Tab-separated table of C-alpha atoms and ligand atoms in Angstrom:
chain	number	residue	atom	x	y	z
A	869	UNK	CA	127.677	8.074	82.148
A	870	UNK	CA	129.794	10.076	84.407
A	871	UNK	CA	132.268	8.024	86.596
A	872	UNK	CA	132.481	8.777	90.474
A	873	UNK	CA	135.572	10.900	90.037
A	874	UNK	CA	133.943	12.781	87.038
A	875	UNK	CA	130.895	13.688	89.155
A	876	UNK	CA	132.947	14.843	92.114
A	877	UNK	CA	135.105	17.203	89.547
A	878	UNK	CA	131.852	18.289	87.980
A	879	UNK	CA	130.788	19.889	91.198
A	880	UNK	CA	133.988	21.947	91.412
A	881	UNK	CA	132.724	23.960	88.254
A	882	UNK	CA	129.296	25.008	89.492
A	883	UNK	CA	130.229	27.279	92.756
A	884	UNK	CA	126.610	27.538	94.156
A	885	UNK	CA	125.689	30.071	96.813
A	886	UNK	CA	126.177	27.969	99.974
A	887	UNK	CA	126.286	28.995	103.651
A	888	UNK	CA	127.362	27.002	106.771
A	889	UNK	CA	127.843	27.925	110.285
A	890	UNK	CA	128.076	31.822	109.265
A	891	UNK	CA	130.281	31.381	106.300
A	892	UNK	CA	130.047	31.201	102.418
A	893	UNK	CA	131.392	28.124	101.452
A	894	UNK	CA	133.307	28.566	98.173
A	895	UNK	CA	134.438	25.018	97.551
A	896	UNK	CA	131.948	22.321	99.045
A	897	UNK	CA	134.064	19.317	97.205
A	898	UNK	CA	136.965	19.821	99.549
A	899	UNK	CA	135.099	20.907	102.694
A	900	UNK	CA	134.976	18.441	105.560
A	901	UNK	CA	131.319	19.000	106.329
A	902	UNK	CA	130.059	18.286	102.754
A	903	UNK	CA	132.696	15.865	101.494
A	904	UNK	CA	131.453	12.767	103.015
A	905	UNK	CA	127.977	13.381	101.406
A	906	UNK	CA	129.184	13.830	97.958
A	907	UNK	CA	131.192	10.702	98.528
A	908	UNK	CA	128.074	8.946	99.327
A	909	UNK	CA	126.326	10.259	96.017
A	910	UNK	CA	129.361	9.478	94.106
A	911	UNK	CA	128.327	5.569	94.925
A	912	UNK	CA	125.236	6.304	92.484
A	913	UNK	CA	127.868	7.125	89.655
A	914	UNK	CA	130.518	4.320	90.833
A	915	UNK	CA	127.881	1.326	90.960
A	916	UNK	CA	127.087	2.048	87.328
A	917	UNK	CA	130.591	1.443	86.174
A	918	UNK	CA	130.893	-1.824	88.382
A	919	UNK	CA	130.978	-5.201	86.481
A	920	UNK	CA	128.994	-6.792	89.291
A	921	UNK	CA	126.440	-4.095	89.512
A	922	UNK	CA	126.182	-2.521	85.867
A	923	UNK	CA	123.156	-4.683	84.953
A	924	UNK	CA	120.879	-3.308	87.850
A	925	UNK	CA	122.404	0.370	88.146
A	926	UNK	CA	121.731	1.310	84.189
A	927	UNK	CA	119.107	0.986	81.854
A	928	UNK	CA	118.459	1.967	78.191
A	929	UNK	CA	116.767	4.950	77.708
A	930	UNK	CA	113.433	4.921	76.084
A	931	UNK	CA	114.142	8.253	74.527
A	932	UNK	CA	117.692	7.853	73.072
A	933	UNK	CA	118.303	4.132	73.301
A	934	UNK	CA	121.570	4.930	74.947
A	935	UNK	CA	122.866	3.293	77.908
A	936	UNK	CA	122.247	5.620	80.949
A	937	UNK	CA	122.611	5.607	84.777
A	938	UNK	CA	119.287	4.323	86.512
A	939	UNK	CA	119.122	7.312	88.794
A	940	UNK	CA	118.028	9.394	85.520
A	941	UNK	CA	115.650	6.609	84.099
A	942	UNK	CA	112.007	6.283	83.811
A	943	UNK	CA	110.818	3.059	84.627
A	944	UNK	CA	109.086	1.229	81.672
A	945	UNK	CA	108.353	-2.096	83.302
A	946	UNK	CA	107.789	-4.230	86.417
A	947	UNK	CA	111.447	-5.128	85.761
A	948	UNK	CA	112.563	-1.723	85.958
A	949	UNK	CA	110.870	-0.979	89.403
A	950	UNK	CA	112.244	-4.104	90.643
A	951	UNK	CA	115.672	-3.103	89.441
A	952	UNK	CA	115.315	0.210	91.152
A	953	UNK	CA	114.879	-1.414	94.530
A	954	UNK	CA	117.464	-3.852	94.148
A	955	UNK	CA	119.774	-0.948	93.302
A	956	UNK	CA	118.730	1.091	96.192
A	957	UNK	CA	119.741	-1.885	98.554
A	958	UNK	CA	123.131	-2.445	97.066
A	959	UNK	CA	123.870	1.373	97.405
A	960	UNK	CA	122.734	1.322	101.038
A	961	UNK	CA	124.845	-1.677	101.866
A	962	UNK	CA	127.864	0.246	100.161
A	963	UNK	CA	127.509	3.407	101.827
A	964	UNK	CA	125.605	2.675	105.005
A	965	UNK	CA	123.856	5.695	104.682
A	966	UNK	CA	121.816	8.014	102.562
A	967	UNK	CA	123.139	8.708	98.907
A	968	UNK	CA	120.777	11.176	98.277
A	969	UNK	CA	120.143	10.932	94.335
A	970	UNK	CA	116.720	9.168	94.633
A	971	UNK	CA	114.523	12.175	95.497
A	972	UNK	CA	115.438	13.639	92.118
A	973	UNK	CA	114.953	10.404	90.214
A	974	UNK	CA	111.365	10.425	91.617
A	975	UNK	CA	110.611	13.881	90.643
A	976	UNK	CA	111.818	13.104	87.388
A	977	UNK	CA	109.443	9.927	86.953
A	978	UNK	CA	106.655	11.647	88.398
A	979	UNK	CA	106.732	14.842	86.374
A	980	UNK	CA	107.337	12.889	83.354
A	981	UNK	CA	104.252	11.139	83.589
A	982	UNK	CA	101.899	14.305	84.675
A	983	UNK	CA	103.369	16.461	82.162
A	984	UNK	CA	102.167	13.636	79.571
A	985	UNK	CA	98.735	13.613	81.198
A	986	UNK	CA	98.360	17.382	80.900
A	987	UNK	CA	99.500	17.750	77.262
A	988	UNK	CA	96.875	15.049	76.227
A	989	UNK	CA	94.120	16.732	78.404
A	990	UNK	CA	94.876	20.483	78.096
A	991	UNK	CA	96.954	20.550	74.683
A	992	UNK	CA	99.931	22.264	76.541
A	993	UNK	CA	103.394	21.519	75.438
A	994	UNK	CA	105.063	20.556	78.784
A	995	UNK	CA	105.929	17.327	78.098
A	996	UNK	CA	108.022	17.890	74.844
A	997	UNK	CA	109.960	20.391	77.108
A	998	UNK	CA	110.382	17.889	79.511
A	999	UNK	CA	111.640	15.351	77.492
A	1000	UNK	CA	114.359	17.815	76.122
A	1001	UNK	CA	115.137	18.246	79.799
A	1002	UNK	CA	115.229	14.598	80.564
A	1003	UNK	CA	117.403	13.893	77.574
A	1004	UNK	CA	120.236	16.392	78.676
A	1005	UNK	CA	119.965	14.918	82.138
A	1006	UNK	CA	120.610	11.669	80.974
A	1007	UNK	CA	123.160	12.330	78.450
A	1008	UNK	CA	125.027	14.448	81.186
A	1009	UNK	CA	124.255	12.121	83.778
A	1010	UNK	CA	122.974	14.854	86.153
A	1011	UNK	CA	122.359	14.608	89.828
A	1012	UNK	CA	119.023	16.451	90.075
A	1013	UNK	CA	117.550	17.427	93.765
A	1014	UNK	CA	113.939	16.678	93.711
A	1015	UNK	CA	112.587	19.826	95.842
A	1016	UNK	CA	108.932	19.317	97.490
A	1017	UNK	CA	108.904	20.264	100.938
A	1018	UNK	CA	107.825	23.989	101.540
A	1019	UNK	CA	108.216	25.805	104.864
A	1020	UNK	CA	104.383	25.750	104.994
A	1021	UNK	CA	103.945	28.069	107.977
A	1022	UNK	CA	100.790	27.653	109.882
A	1023	UNK	CA	99.738	23.880	108.534
A	1024	UNK	CA	96.247	24.574	109.201
A	1025	UNK	CA	96.173	27.365	106.124
A	1026	UNK	CA	96.362	27.184	102.672
A	1027	UNK	CA	99.528	28.259	100.678
A	1028	UNK	CA	97.481	31.514	99.658
A	1029	UNK	CA	96.181	31.923	103.299
A	1030	UNK	CA	99.432	32.138	104.884
A	1031	UNK	CA	100.406	35.451	106.842
A	1032	UNK	CA	103.629	35.650	104.492
A	1033	UNK	CA	102.969	34.827	100.888
A	1034	UNK	CA	106.361	33.263	100.536
A	1035	UNK	CA	105.947	30.307	102.739
A	1036	UNK	CA	105.315	28.237	99.611
A	1037	UNK	CA	107.236	28.462	96.560
A	1038	UNK	CA	105.123	30.652	93.968
A	1039	UNK	CA	105.354	32.825	90.834
A	1040	UNK	CA	105.889	36.565	91.696
A	1041	UNK	CA	106.275	37.611	87.823
A	1042	UNK	CA	105.151	36.248	84.450
A	1043	UNK	CA	107.480	37.234	81.658
A	1044	UNK	CA	107.322	36.688	77.870
A	1045	UNK	CA	110.694	34.853	78.329
A	1046	UNK	CA	110.107	33.053	81.774
A	1047	UNK	CA	108.934	33.227	85.144
A	1048	UNK	CA	110.373	34.562	88.391
A	1049	UNK	CA	110.268	32.612	91.576
A	1050	UNK	CA	110.212	33.128	95.268
A	1051	UNK	CA	110.033	31.101	98.294
A	1052	UNK	CA	112.164	28.272	99.896
A	1053	UNK	CA	112.101	24.574	100.165
A	1054	UNK	CA	113.176	22.740	103.545
A	1055	UNK	CA	115.210	19.578	104.112
A	1056	UNK	CA	116.854	19.257	100.537
A	1057	UNK	CA	118.804	15.971	100.892
A	1058	UNK	CA	122.017	16.269	98.618
A	1059	UNK	CA	121.083	19.563	97.326
A	1060	UNK	CA	124.480	21.283	97.695
A	1061	UNK	CA	126.331	18.657	95.591
A	1062	UNK	CA	123.587	18.315	92.943
A	1063	UNK	CA	123.900	19.763	89.461
A	1064	UNK	CA	120.119	21.085	89.390
A	1065	UNK	CA	117.043	21.394	91.330
A	1066	UNK	CA	113.719	20.029	89.792
A	1067	UNK	CA	111.016	21.828	91.981
A	1068	UNK	CA	107.609	20.371	92.385
A	1069	UNK	CA	104.527	21.610	94.426
A	1070	UNK	CA	104.660	19.867	97.940
A	1071	UNK	CA	100.737	19.450	98.267
A	1072	UNK	CA	97.973	19.483	96.285
A	1073	UNK	CA	96.567	23.009	95.382
A	1074	UNK	CA	93.100	24.659	94.956
A	1075	UNK	CA	92.160	27.416	92.452
A	1076	UNK	CA	93.013	30.104	95.098
A	1077	UNK	CA	96.651	28.785	95.174
A	1078	UNK	CA	97.305	29.200	91.496
A	1079	UNK	CA	100.377	30.965	91.754
A	1080	UNK	CA	101.789	28.085	94.126
A	1081	UNK	CA	101.080	25.321	91.522
A	1082	UNK	CA	104.394	25.253	89.849
A	1083	UNK	CA	107.207	22.719	88.820
A	1084	UNK	CA	110.374	23.799	87.251
A	1085	UNK	CA	114.001	23.269	87.057
A	1086	UNK	CA	116.956	25.651	87.656
A	1087	UNK	CA	120.503	25.007	87.852
A	1088	UNK	CA	122.060	25.313	91.364
A	1089	UNK	CA	124.247	28.100	90.546
A	1090	UNK	CA	121.584	30.294	89.214
A	1091	UNK	CA	121.370	33.900	90.382
A	1092	UNK	CA	119.116	33.762	93.768
A	1093	UNK	CA	119.292	30.195	94.574
A	1094	UNK	CA	120.878	30.114	98.051
A	1095	UNK	CA	121.686	27.003	100.095
A	1096	UNK	CA	121.881	27.323	103.841
A	1097	UNK	CA	123.129	23.760	104.918
A	1098	UNK	CA	122.063	22.217	107.879
A	1099	UNK	CA	123.777	20.860	111.205
A	1100	UNK	CA	123.571	17.327	112.020
A	1101	UNK	CA	124.287	15.675	115.556
A	1102	UNK	CA	127.959	15.130	116.206
A	1103	UNK	CA	128.892	16.978	112.880
A	1104	UNK	CA	131.842	18.764	114.227
A	1105	UNK	CA	133.291	15.187	114.364
A	1106	UNK	CA	133.661	15.592	110.685
A	1107	UNK	CA	136.354	17.922	111.101
A	1108	UNK	CA	137.788	16.715	114.372
A	1109	UNK	CA	139.004	13.312	113.211
A	1110	UNK	CA	137.952	10.082	111.489
A	1111	UNK	CA	137.450	7.417	113.947
A	1112	UNK	CA	134.824	9.042	115.849
A	1113	UNK	CA	132.738	9.945	112.847
A	1114	UNK	CA	131.852	6.102	112.725
A	1115	UNK	CA	131.270	6.462	108.841
A	1116	UNK	CA	134.045	8.776	107.764
A	1117	UNK	CA	133.905	8.164	104.131
A	1118	UNK	CA	130.239	8.619	103.643
A	1119	UNK	CA	129.047	10.396	106.849
A	1120	UNK	CA	125.362	10.257	108.172
A	1121	UNK	CA	122.146	10.669	106.419
A	1122	UNK	CA	122.052	13.128	103.436
A	1123	UNK	CA	123.381	16.210	104.135
A	1124	UNK	CA	120.179	18.366	104.268
A	1125	UNK	CA	119.795	22.244	102.970
A	1126	UNK	CA	117.251	25.112	103.209
A	1127	UNK	CA	117.054	26.077	99.701
A	1128	UNK	CA	115.835	29.817	99.230
A	1129	UNK	CA	114.799	30.948	95.824
A	1130	UNK	CA	115.373	34.887	96.333
A	1131	UNK	CA	113.468	36.174	92.900
A	1132	UNK	CA	114.897	33.234	90.758
A	1133	UNK	CA	114.478	33.579	87.055
A	1134	UNK	CA	113.349	30.586	85.327
A	1135	UNK	CA	113.124	30.335	81.424
A	1136	UNK	CA	109.905	28.986	80.024
A	1137	UNK	CA	111.858	25.737	78.686
A	1138	UNK	CA	112.542	24.803	82.269
A	1139	UNK	CA	108.978	25.467	83.336
A	1140	UNK	CA	106.806	22.185	83.428
A	1141	UNK	CA	103.413	23.229	85.376
A	1142	UNK	CA	102.348	26.472	85.902
A	1143	UNK	CA	99.081	27.355	87.289
A	1144	UNK	CA	97.309	23.861	86.618
A	1145	UNK	CA	96.212	23.316	89.939
A	1146	UNK	CA	94.105	20.047	89.323
A	1147	UNK	CA	97.274	18.169	88.463
A	1148	UNK	CA	99.077	18.743	91.540
A	1149	UNK	CA	97.409	16.271	93.835
A	1150	UNK	CA	98.233	13.495	91.275
A	1151	UNK	CA	101.681	14.772	91.075
A	1152	UNK	CA	102.314	14.765	94.739
A	1153	UNK	CA	100.643	11.231	95.268
A	1154	UNK	CA	102.708	9.803	92.515
A	1155	UNK	CA	105.836	11.376	93.626
A	1156	UNK	CA	105.202	10.179	97.010
A	1157	UNK	CA	104.652	6.682	96.077
A	1158	UNK	CA	107.933	6.249	94.173
A	1159	UNK	CA	109.751	7.941	96.843
A	1160	UNK	CA	107.802	5.340	99.409
A	1161	UNK	CA	108.951	2.503	97.263
A	1162	UNK	CA	112.742	3.214	98.237
A	1163	UNK	CA	112.599	3.195	101.858
A	1164	UNK	CA	112.454	-0.441	102.386
A	1165	UNK	CA	115.290	-0.824	99.923
A	1166	UNK	CA	117.936	1.952	100.961
A	1167	UNK	CA	117.402	1.368	104.643
A	1168	UNK	CA	117.118	-2.471	104.456
A	1169	UNK	CA	120.492	-2.236	102.648
A	1170	UNK	CA	121.798	0.324	105.590
A	1171	UNK	CA	120.542	-2.100	108.238
A	1172	UNK	CA	122.537	-4.830	106.740
A	1173	UNK	CA	125.706	-2.756	107.817
A	1174	UNK	CA	124.226	-2.137	111.083
A	1175	UNK	CA	123.382	-5.965	111.802
A	1176	UNK	CA	126.898	-6.611	110.482
A	1177	UNK	CA	128.286	-4.111	112.920
A	1178	UNK	CA	126.278	-5.521	115.942
A	1179	UNK	CA	127.344	-9.111	114.938
A	1180	UNK	CA	130.954	-7.967	114.988
A	1181	UNK	CA	130.657	-6.120	118.300
A	1182	UNK	CA	128.981	-9.144	119.886
A	1183	UNK	CA	131.747	-11.616	118.832
A	1184	UNK	CA	134.493	-9.177	120.210
A	1185	UNK	CA	132.599	-9.126	123.234
A	1186	UNK	CA	132.033	-12.834	123.767
A	1187	UNK	CA	128.259	-12.704	123.396
A	1188	UNK	CA	127.641	-13.693	120.102
A	1189	UNK	CA	126.589	-17.281	121.406
A	1190	UNK	CA	124.319	-16.248	123.664
A	1191	UNK	CA	120.798	-17.195	123.063
A	1192	UNK	CA	119.213	-13.738	123.720
A	1193	UNK	CA	121.888	-12.233	121.305
A	1194	UNK	CA	121.074	-14.422	118.353
A	1195	UNK	CA	117.473	-14.116	119.010
A	1196	UNK	CA	118.020	-10.207	118.744
A	1197	UNK	CA	120.221	-10.500	115.631
A	1198	UNK	CA	117.492	-12.842	113.943
A	1199	UNK	CA	114.739	-10.275	114.777
A	1200	UNK	CA	117.004	-7.493	113.250
A	1201	UNK	CA	117.333	-9.369	109.976
A	1202	UNK	CA	113.583	-10.369	109.913
A	1203	UNK	CA	112.798	-6.774	110.301
A	1204	UNK	CA	115.103	-5.644	107.311
A	1205	UNK	CA	113.886	-8.445	105.268
A	1206	UNK	CA	110.430	-7.339	105.913
A	1207	UNK	CA	111.088	-3.853	104.823
A	1208	UNK	CA	112.884	-5.114	101.987
A	1209	UNK	CA	109.888	-7.318	101.167
A	1210	UNK	CA	107.555	-4.259	101.147
A	1211	UNK	CA	109.442	-2.438	98.748
A	1212	UNK	CA	109.534	-5.315	96.137
A	1213	UNK	CA	105.961	-5.994	96.727
A	1214	UNK	CA	104.789	-2.624	95.560
A	1215	UNK	CA	107.294	-2.802	92.478
A	1216	UNK	CA	105.694	-6.298	91.578
A	1217	UNK	CA	102.220	-4.985	92.106
A	1218	UNK	CA	102.778	-2.360	89.302
A	1219	UNK	CA	100.399	-0.908	86.810
A	1220	UNK	CA	101.071	1.187	83.678
A	1221	UNK	CA	100.219	4.882	83.086
A	1222	UNK	CA	99.055	6.499	80.288
A	1223	UNK	CA	102.463	7.552	79.364
A	1224	UNK	CA	103.936	4.098	79.389
A	1225	UNK	CA	105.572	4.748	82.769
A	1226	UNK	CA	105.586	1.899	85.256
A	1227	UNK	CA	103.836	2.732	88.604
A	1228	UNK	CA	104.163	1.199	91.802
A	1229	UNK	CA	101.209	0.009	93.888
A	1230	UNK	CA	100.477	3.185	95.978
A	1231	UNK	CA	98.955	1.334	98.858
A	1232	UNK	CA	101.604	-0.937	99.257
A	1233	UNK	CA	104.419	1.564	98.790
A	1234	UNK	CA	102.894	3.681	101.486
A	1235	UNK	CA	102.539	0.375	103.698
A	1236	UNK	CA	106.024	-0.318	103.198
A	1237	UNK	CA	107.237	3.256	103.985
A	1238	UNK	CA	105.244	3.161	107.123
A	1239	UNK	CA	106.827	-0.425	108.213
A	1240	UNK	CA	110.166	1.394	107.581
A	1241	UNK	CA	109.551	4.333	109.855
A	1242	UNK	CA	108.154	1.535	112.578
A	1243	UNK	CA	110.889	-1.212	112.042
A	1244	UNK	CA	114.313	0.873	111.669
A	1245	UNK	CA	114.132	2.262	115.055
A	1246	UNK	CA	113.189	-1.063	116.317
A	1247	UNK	CA	116.396	-2.584	114.746
A	1248	UNK	CA	118.576	0.533	116.200
A	1249	UNK	CA	117.170	-0.284	119.565
A	1250	UNK	CA	118.333	-3.965	119.389
A	1251	UNK	CA	121.566	-2.799	118.090
A	1252	UNK	CA	122.234	-0.781	121.103
A	1253	UNK	CA	120.783	-3.485	123.359
A	1254	UNK	CA	123.429	-5.939	121.847
A	1255	UNK	CA	126.230	-3.321	121.866
A	1256	UNK	CA	125.903	-2.248	125.501
A	1257	UNK	CA	126.542	1.297	126.898
A	1258	UNK	CA	130.114	1.722	125.611
A	1259	UNK	CA	128.546	3.180	122.170
A	1260	UNK	CA	127.548	6.007	124.017
A	1261	UNK	CA	130.496	6.851	126.489
A	1262	UNK	CA	133.773	6.177	124.545
A	1263	UNK	CA	136.493	8.591	124.831
A	1264	UNK	CA	137.447	10.670	121.877
A	1265	UNK	CA	139.748	9.084	119.425
A	1266	UNK	CA	142.356	11.822	120.547
A	1267	UNK	CA	142.793	10.064	123.524
A	1268	UNK	CA	144.464	7.137	121.743
A	1269	UNK	CA	147.698	9.032	121.237
A	1270	UNK	CA	147.463	10.740	124.562
A	1271	UNK	CA	150.676	9.590	126.407
A	1272	UNK	CA	149.186	9.563	129.798
A	1273	UNK	CA	145.949	7.677	128.941
A	1274	UNK	CA	146.178	6.249	125.678
A	1275	UNK	CA	147.430	2.779	126.593
A	1276	UNK	CA	144.790	2.732	129.513
A	1277	UNK	CA	141.938	3.298	127.303
A	1278	UNK	CA	143.239	0.634	125.024
A	1279	UNK	CA	143.717	-1.888	127.932
A	1280	UNK	CA	140.205	-1.140	129.101
A	1281	UNK	CA	138.348	-1.207	126.298
A	1282	UNK	CA	139.673	-4.549	125.000
A	1283	UNK	CA	137.119	-7.380	125.589
A	1284	UNK	CA	138.525	-10.692	124.440
A	1285	UNK	CA	141.971	-11.506	124.354
A	1286	UNK	CA	142.186	-11.467	120.850
A	1287	UNK	CA	140.279	-8.377	120.096
A	1288	UNK	CA	141.479	-5.028	118.726
A	1289	UNK	CA	140.075	-2.353	121.173
A	1290	UNK	CA	140.339	0.285	118.414
A	1291	UNK	CA	138.710	-1.888	115.972
A	1292	UNK	CA	135.762	-2.282	118.611
A	1293	UNK	CA	135.691	1.396	119.089
A	1294	UNK	CA	135.241	1.844	115.437
A	1295	UNK	CA	132.306	-0.532	115.099
A	1296	UNK	CA	130.795	1.239	118.295
A	1297	UNK	CA	131.142	4.582	116.742
A	1298	UNK	CA	129.407	3.468	113.216
A	1299	UNK	CA	126.536	2.005	115.539
A	1300	UNK	CA	126.300	5.458	117.239
A	1301	UNK	CA	126.175	7.149	113.974
A	1302	UNK	CA	123.741	4.903	112.609
A	1303	UNK	CA	121.334	4.861	115.534
A	1304	UNK	CA	121.627	8.515	116.348
A	1305	UNK	CA	118.966	11.188	116.440
A	1306	UNK	CA	119.521	12.463	112.708
A	1307	UNK	CA	119.134	9.014	111.472
A	1308	UNK	CA	115.852	8.385	113.465
A	1309	UNK	CA	114.462	11.656	112.178
A	1310	UNK	CA	115.205	10.941	108.648
A	1311	UNK	CA	113.707	7.669	108.548
A	1312	UNK	CA	110.570	8.699	110.272
A	1313	UNK	CA	110.054	11.866	107.890
A	1314	UNK	CA	111.726	11.251	104.645
A	1315	UNK	CA	108.890	10.507	101.938
A	1316	UNK	CA	106.469	11.849	104.314
A	1317	UNK	CA	105.820	11.565	107.813
A	1318	UNK	CA	104.051	8.372	109.119
A	1319	UNK	CA	100.690	9.914	109.067
A	1320	UNK	CA	100.929	10.679	105.747
A	1321	UNK	CA	101.011	6.842	104.882
A	1322	UNK	CA	98.418	6.236	107.253
A	1323	UNK	CA	96.296	8.675	105.288
A	1324	UNK	CA	96.736	6.797	102.095
A	1325	UNK	CA	96.195	3.468	103.769
A	1326	UNK	CA	92.851	4.665	105.137
A	1327	UNK	CA	91.947	6.322	101.964
A	1328	UNK	CA	92.789	3.300	99.659
A	1329	UNK	CA	91.654	0.542	101.656
A	1330	UNK	CA	87.925	-0.873	100.404
A	1331	UNK	CA	86.307	-0.821	103.732
A	1332	UNK	CA	83.024	-1.801	102.669
A	1333	UNK	CA	84.158	-4.747	100.770
A	1334	UNK	CA	85.794	-6.060	103.763
A	1335	UNK	CA	82.680	-5.636	105.666
A	1336	UNK	CA	80.925	-7.556	103.127
A	1337	UNK	CA	83.538	-10.443	103.222
A	1338	UNK	CA	82.762	-10.840	107.014
A	1339	UNK	CA	79.084	-10.677	106.644
A	1340	UNK	CA	79.083	-13.308	103.845
A	1341	UNK	CA	81.024	-15.450	106.216
A	1342	UNK	CA	78.590	-15.491	108.979
A	1343	UNK	CA	75.685	-15.920	106.870
A	1344	UNK	CA	76.838	-18.642	104.793
A	1345	UNK	CA	75.110	-22.265	105.133
A	1346	UNK	CA	77.341	-25.157	105.773
A	1347	UNK	CA	74.969	-27.481	103.741
A	1348	UNK	CA	74.421	-25.342	100.966
A	1349	UNK	CA	75.630	-25.891	97.467
A	1350	UNK	CA	78.841	-24.042	96.962
A	1351	UNK	CA	77.938	-20.521	96.028
B	1892	LIG	FE1	117.532	7.626	98.174
B	1892	LIG	FE2	116.966	6.379	100.825
B	1892	LIG	FE3	118.245	8.688	100.751
B	1892	LIG	FE4	115.773	8.805	100.110
B	1892	LIG	S1	116.615	8.181	101.881
B	1892	LIG	S2	117.440	9.725	98.841
B	1892	LIG	S3	115.683	6.780	98.762
B	1892	LIG	S4	119.102	6.697	100.095
B	1893	LIG	FE1	115.206	10.561	102.143
């Protein structure tokens, strides 16, 4: 297993084609816009080597019997699913933000089971190929970017009906040695600091969309793979200083990119689905379920940090003992634990797929993610309420060293006599970071927008059974023998 340092160093060798703010970025590792996200992802390597977390953050590969990082593991048991959730909460508490490696983990898990199903039912050899790919991923402890979301163009039209055929990733050429693909994937968390990209179809495909039904892997530095790194709210603070970032080491959210596949060649050994439209729906559903499992875990870990910041600020401001503040802090903790409960529940309520892979309960996973999209903003609102307006109106950190106003800023930002005003400002900036627009939007749309989870709930619930339950109750005879 790689150490955190080895992971960071391994990125230096890759040199993918990355653009940010009009420039080609040669070295993401030493660039201030990228480094915090790299640090955050490196925690997924670090905790596998920490004595107190090793049992949770590592697993035994069912393919090689070797000890591997859990972010490359295929869950085989209910305990594996539960440990996945526990691991994400730990990493969420350490980083206070997204550590990015879970999308790739969930893409590996879902594609493993789907290729197994295809080989059994269609006599293909995708699964054997995928196992080889997975063994390499596990042994080299690679970070995989799981790429799902296509640009999608006009949402009322299917991939093959779009005015521009490239709005979903597609095969443009089939060769004896492989395929050529074109298109793009959006919002790719941690993509510029991954070793490889695992592309999955973003939605269920019909027969007319055959060229769009593809799953494949490519190294991040393959010719024609281009990354355009996205901007975030307040991102220039990353190169302006430290304090104003709020979370200077780990940043804010995942560092997302648009990935363009400009006629990228993919050898057959790296192609895991090509034209089997009938499997795309199940693949997408499985992936979505595994990723929705995560949100109650990583985000409750993040909220542990935010609750800590709100408590510290209340203490510094002399409001910690006020009953309404205690009530709000209690509500914040209750909502965070509710999110975590959902992540655990869908893991405990697991089943085993044909391939031997442990699968979360899709209904509970979607419910859990929907609760996260609802509760995370609720908790941030309470945090802002407790902290007060200074979180939004503080002077910049440069003013602290300004000979004319520095001492005034410290004097007037001091609250209780024994508090350090700079410490209070740091906590305020962290709260600003964690409750700002980029975090809110990520938490709503990551693992699918809330409407997608509502659809699963509406589709999965047995409405007739519920009606029958009510019907039975109203017609039951109080004096009849037990039925
Ligand atoms: Fe992992 Fe959470 Fe980030 Fe998704 S949002 S990649 S589950 S840390
Ligand atoms: Fe996410």
